[in-house]
Amino acid sequence: GENVEQHPSTLSVQEGDSAVIKCTYSDSASNYFPWYKQELGKGPQLIIDIRSNVGEKKDQRIAVTLNKTAKHFSLHITETQPEDSAVYFCAASKNDMRFGAGTRLTVKP
Amino acid sequence: DAGITQSPRHKVTETGTPVTLRCHQTENHRYMYWYRQDPGHGLRLIHYSYGVKDTDKGEVSDGYSVSRSKTEDFLLTLESATSSQTSVYFCAISERLAGEKTQYFGPGTRLLVL
């Protein structure tokens, strides 16, 4: 089955800096890659997703890139703000969805 | 929040007792899922449903059963709870967008098995 690895497990940045979280997947048939943000005590919230026929997608300060050949995809957050502090999960899906272990992002004011 | 509620939100129980968690959705989605979330493991699929009375196992199904008698409700049962089932449980629903099943999560149930 699919295996998703996510790095780093923790990330601390200064407010205004950029943050990058990387994921790799094992199943070349995976064709859908969502990213979730989870705040303390809440369920994961979808923040952006990308499909395998697209290399990059951007939504305001958030962007995701996909390299199908290398089987990795990344989340980029620019101009980070304290409210971006949360745990972020990547996932890869063909028929079922497999999640990375998560990255705890801390944005220091 | 995609119209998903989970109950109870918190539960403490003892080893060996049965426990049932409920997921309720208001938007008539066909697909429903149960995940558990543990530190270092992300979210792992327990069981899922693709329609009323249609369910299948996920990655970590041992010790769990599910039932879906109505479109809006998906129940997760721990027949005899063990300490290893202490976790946060999330229900999710999905809608099909361009062929892929985007999933939306409920608020979670925190379960402690003593």
Short mmCIF file of C-alpha atoms in Angstrom, two decimals:
data_model
loop_
_atom_site.label_atom_id
_atom_site.label_comp_id
_atom_site.label_asym_id
_atom_site.label_seq_id
_atom_site.Cartn_x
_atom_site.Cartn_y
_atom_site.Cartn_z
CA GLY A 1 0.00 0.00 0.00
CA GLU A 2 0.89 3.68 -0.11
CA ASN A 3 3.49 5.02 2.32
CA VAL A 4 3.82 8.74 2.98
CA GLU A 5 6.78 10.27 4.76
CA GLN A 6 6.73 13.85 5.99
CA HIS A 7 9.59 16.11 7.07
CA PRO A 8 10.41 17.87 9.28
CA SER A 9 8.42 16.70 12.29
CA THR A 10 8.82 20.11 13.93
CA LEU A 11 9.54 23.49 12.38
CA SER A 12 10.02 26.82 14.08
CA VAL A 13 10.20 30.07 12.10
CA GLN A 14 10.13 33.75 12.80
CA GLU A 15 7.02 35.70 11.88
CA GLY A 16 7.31 36.88 8.29
CA ASP A 17 9.66 34.10 7.23
CA SER A 18 8.71 31.27 4.88
CA ALA A 19 8.03 27.68 5.93
CA VAL A 20 8.42 24.58 3.77
CA ILE A 21 7.14 21.10 4.59
CA LYS A 22 8.04 18.16 2.38
CA CYS A 23 6.40 14.80 1.75
CA THR A 24 7.33 11.77 -0.30
CA TYR A 25 5.04 8.97 -1.40
CA SER A 26 5.66 5.46 -2.62
CA ASP A 27 2.77 4.57 -4.94
CA SER A 28 3.21 6.14 -8.37
CA ALA A 29 -0.51 5.60 -9.01
CA SER A 30 -1.46 8.17 -6.34
CA ASN A 31 -3.13 11.09 -8.05
CA TYR A 32 -4.48 13.38 -5.34
CA PHE A 33 -2.47 15.20 -2.68
CA PRO A 34 -4.28 17.26 -0.02
CA TRP A 35 -2.79 19.24 2.84
CA TYR A 36 -4.52 19.65 6.18
CA LYS A 37 -4.02 22.07 9.05
CA GLN A 38 -4.95 20.95 12.55
CA GLU A 39 -5.26 23.37 15.42
CA LEU A 40 -5.23 22.21 19.02
CA GLY A 41 -8.39 20.34 19.98
CA LYS A 42 -9.87 20.44 16.49
CA GLY A 43 -10.18 18.18 13.49
CA PRO A 44 -7.91 18.54 10.45
CA GLN A 45 -9.01 21.24 8.03
CA LEU A 46 -8.28 21.05 4.30
CA ILE A 47 -6.16 24.04 3.28
CA ILE A 48 -5.05 23.20 -0.23
CA ASP A 49 -4.86 20.23 -2.56
CA ILE A 50 -3.27 19.32 -5.86
CA ARG A 51 -3.97 16.72 -8.48
CA SER A 52 -1.40 14.78 -10.44
CA ASN A 53 -2.03 16.63 -13.69
CA VAL A 54 -0.89 19.90 -12.07
CA GLY A 55 2.64 20.83 -10.98
CA GLU A 56 1.89 23.78 -8.75
CA LYS A 57 -1.06 25.44 -7.11
CA LYS A 58 -1.23 28.66 -5.11
CA ASP A 59 -3.79 30.19 -2.81
CA GLN A 60 -2.72 33.52 -1.31
CA ARG A 61 0.21 32.77 1.03
CA ILE A 62 0.03 29.00 0.56
CA ALA A 63 1.40 27.03 -2.36
CA VAL A 64 1.89 23.37 -3.09
CA THR A 65 4.27 21.85 -5.62
CA LEU A 66 4.27 18.32 -6.98
CA ASN A 67 7.09 16.40 -8.62
CA LYS A 68 5.57 13.18 -9.96
CA THR A 69 8.87 11.82 -11.23
CA ALA A 70 10.52 12.08 -7.85
CA LYS A 71 7.27 11.29 -6.02
CA HIS A 72 7.41 14.20 -3.68
CA PHE A 73 5.29 17.24 -2.95
CA SER A 74 5.77 20.25 -0.74
CA LEU A 75 3.77 22.89 1.10
CA HIS A 76 5.09 26.44 1.07
CA ILE A 77 3.80 29.12 3.41
CA THR A 78 5.08 32.64 2.84
CA GLU A 79 4.95 35.64 5.18
CA THR A 80 4.12 33.39 8.12
CA GLN A 81 1.92 34.69 10.91
CA PRO A 82 1.44 33.43 14.48
CA GLU A 83 -1.98 32.07 13.50
CA ASP A 84 -0.24 29.72 11.06
CA SER A 85 1.03 27.81 14.10
CA ALA A 86 -0.54 24.35 13.96
CA VAL A 87 0.15 20.77 12.93
CA TYR A 88 0.16 20.22 9.18
CA PHE A 89 -0.51 16.88 7.50
CA CYS A 90 0.12 15.82 3.95
CA ALA A 91 -1.71 12.93 2.33
CA ALA A 92 -1.59 10.93 -0.88
CA SER A 93 -4.51 9.13 -2.43
CA LYS A 94 -5.47 6.88 -5.28
CA ASN A 95 -8.32 4.81 -3.87
CA ASP A 96 -7.59 5.24 -0.18
CA MET A 97 -5.86 8.12 1.53
CA ARG A 98 -2.62 7.75 3.49
CA PHE A 99 -1.35 10.51 5.74
CA GLY A 100 2.07 11.68 6.75
CA ALA A 101 2.93 11.78 10.45
CA GLY A 102 2.54 15.55 10.66
CA THR A 103 4.68 18.66 11.11
CA ARG A 104 4.26 20.93 14.11
CA LEU A 105 4.84 24.48 12.87
CA THR A 106 5.53 27.22 15.37
CA VAL A 107 5.63 30.82 14.19
CA LYS A 108 7.36 33.08 16.70
CA PRO A 109 6.13 36.69 16.88
CA ASP B 1 -17.13 21.96 9.40
CA ALA B 2 -18.90 20.09 6.55
CA GLY B 3 -21.89 19.35 8.80
CA ILE B 4 -20.17 16.60 10.80
CA THR B 5 -20.72 16.02 14.49
CA GLN B 6 -19.17 13.39 16.71
CA SER B 7 -20.40 12.12 20.05
CA PRO B 8 -19.27 11.87 22.70
CA ARG B 9 -16.44 14.39 22.41
CA HIS B 10 -14.63 12.91 25.41
CA LYS B 11 -14.90 9.53 27.07
CA VAL B 12 -13.10 7.67 29.81
CA THR B 13 -13.74 3.97 30.09
CA GLU B 14 -12.23 0.86 31.61
CA THR B 15 -10.46 -2.00 29.88
CA GLY B 16 -12.88 -4.67 28.71
CA THR B 17 -15.95 -2.48 28.41
CA PRO B 18 -17.73 -1.89 25.09
CA VAL B 19 -17.63 1.60 23.63
CA THR B 20 -19.58 3.09 20.73
CA LEU B 21 -18.69 6.34 19.04
CA ARG B 22 -21.12 8.10 16.77
CA CYS B 23 -20.57 10.19 13.67
CA HIS B 24 -23.46 12.17 12.24
CA GLN B 25 -23.50 14.10 8.98
CA THR B 26 -26.15 16.41 7.62
CA GLU B 27 -25.13 16.61 3.96
CA ASN B 28 -26.03 13.17 2.64
CA HIS B 29 -22.50 12.20 1.60
CA ARG B 30 -22.03 8.63 0.47
CA TYR B 31 -18.58 8.02 1.91
CA MET B 32 -17.78 8.05 5.61
CA TYR B 33 -14.57 7.10 7.43
CA TRP B 34 -13.23 6.44 10.88
CA TYR B 35 -9.60 7.31 11.67
CA ARG B 36 -7.51 7.20 14.78
CA GLN B 37 -4.79 9.74 15.48
CA ASP B 38 -1.76 8.91 17.57
CA PRO B 39 1.52 10.82 18.04
CA GLY B 40 4.04 9.92 15.35
CA HIS B 41 1.48 8.07 13.23
CA GLY B 42 -0.66 10.78 11.73
CA LEU B 43 -4.13 9.57 10.83
CA ARG B 44 -4.75 5.89 10.22
CA LEU B 45 -7.90 4.50 8.66
CA ILE B 46 -9.90 2.07 10.79
CA HIS B 47 -12.99 1.39 8.67
CA TYR B 48 -14.92 3.16 6.00
CA SER B 49 -18.36 3.04 4.42
CA TYR B 50 -19.41 3.58 0.84
CA GLY B 51 -23.14 3.41 1.48
CA VAL B 52 -25.82 2.16 3.84
CA LYS B 53 -24.76 -1.26 5.13
CA ASP B 54 -21.66 -1.16 2.89
CA THR B 55 -18.46 -1.06 4.91
CA ASP B 56 -14.88 -2.20 4.56
CA LYS B 57 -11.73 -2.50 6.64
CA GLY B 58 -8.94 0.00 6.74
CA GLU B 59 -5.32 -0.14 7.80
CA VAL B 60 -5.91 -0.70 11.55
CA SER B 61 -9.29 -2.47 11.83
CA ASP B 62 -8.47 -5.15 14.44
CA GLY B 63 -10.58 -4.70 17.58
CA TYR B 64 -13.09 -2.38 15.88
CA SER B 65 -16.41 -2.86 14.13
CA VAL B 66 -18.67 -0.40 12.36
CA SER B 67 -22.25 -0.08 11.29
CA ARG B 68 -24.13 2.22 8.98
CA SER B 69 -27.90 1.72 9.02
CA LYS B 70 -28.68 5.25 7.82
CA THR B 71 -26.86 7.55 5.40
CA GLU B 72 -26.29 10.14 8.09
CA ASP B 73 -24.89 7.93 10.86
CA PHE B 74 -21.69 5.88 11.05
CA LEU B 75 -20.99 4.08 14.31
CA LEU B 76 -17.63 2.80 15.52
CA THR B 77 -17.68 0.10 18.21
CA LEU B 78 -14.87 -1.16 20.38
CA GLU B 79 -16.28 -4.49 21.51
CA SER B 80 -13.88 -4.80 24.45
CA ALA B 81 -11.75 -1.71 24.90
CA THR B 82 -8.01 -2.06 25.51
CA SER B 83 -5.46 0.53 26.64
CA SER B 84 -3.91 0.47 23.15
CA GLN B 85 -7.16 1.94 21.84
CA THR B 86 -6.62 5.13 23.83
CA SER B 87 -6.53 7.67 21.03
CA VAL B 88 -8.30 10.53 19.33
CA TYR B 89 -10.88 9.29 16.85
CA PHE B 90 -11.93 11.30 13.83
CA CYS B 91 -14.82 10.76 11.51
CA ALA B 92 -14.58 12.04 7.96
CA ILE B 93 -16.88 12.32 5.00
CA SER B 94 -15.99 12.74 1.39
CA GLU B 95 -17.43 14.13 -1.74
CA ARG B 96 -16.11 13.29 -5.12
CA LEU B 97 -14.44 16.21 -6.86
CA ALA B 98 -13.01 15.58 -10.32
CA GLY B 99 -12.70 11.90 -9.53
CA GLU B 100 -10.88 12.26 -6.22
CA LYS B 101 -12.55 11.91 -2.85
CA THR B 102 -11.71 15.03 -0.88
CA GLN B 103 -12.20 14.28 2.81
CA TYR B 104 -13.55 16.59 5.50
CA PHE B 105 -13.13 15.82 9.17
CA GLY B 106 -15.28 16.09 12.25
CA PRO B 107 -14.10 17.61 15.55
CA GLY B 108 -12.88 14.31 17.04
CA THR B 109 -13.56 12.14 20.09
CA ARG B 110 -10.88 11.79 22.72
CA LEU B 111 -11.01 8.29 24.26
CA LEU B 112 -9.07 7.20 27.31
CA VAL B 113 -9.10 3.51 28.22
CA LEU B 114 -7.89 2.88 31.77
#
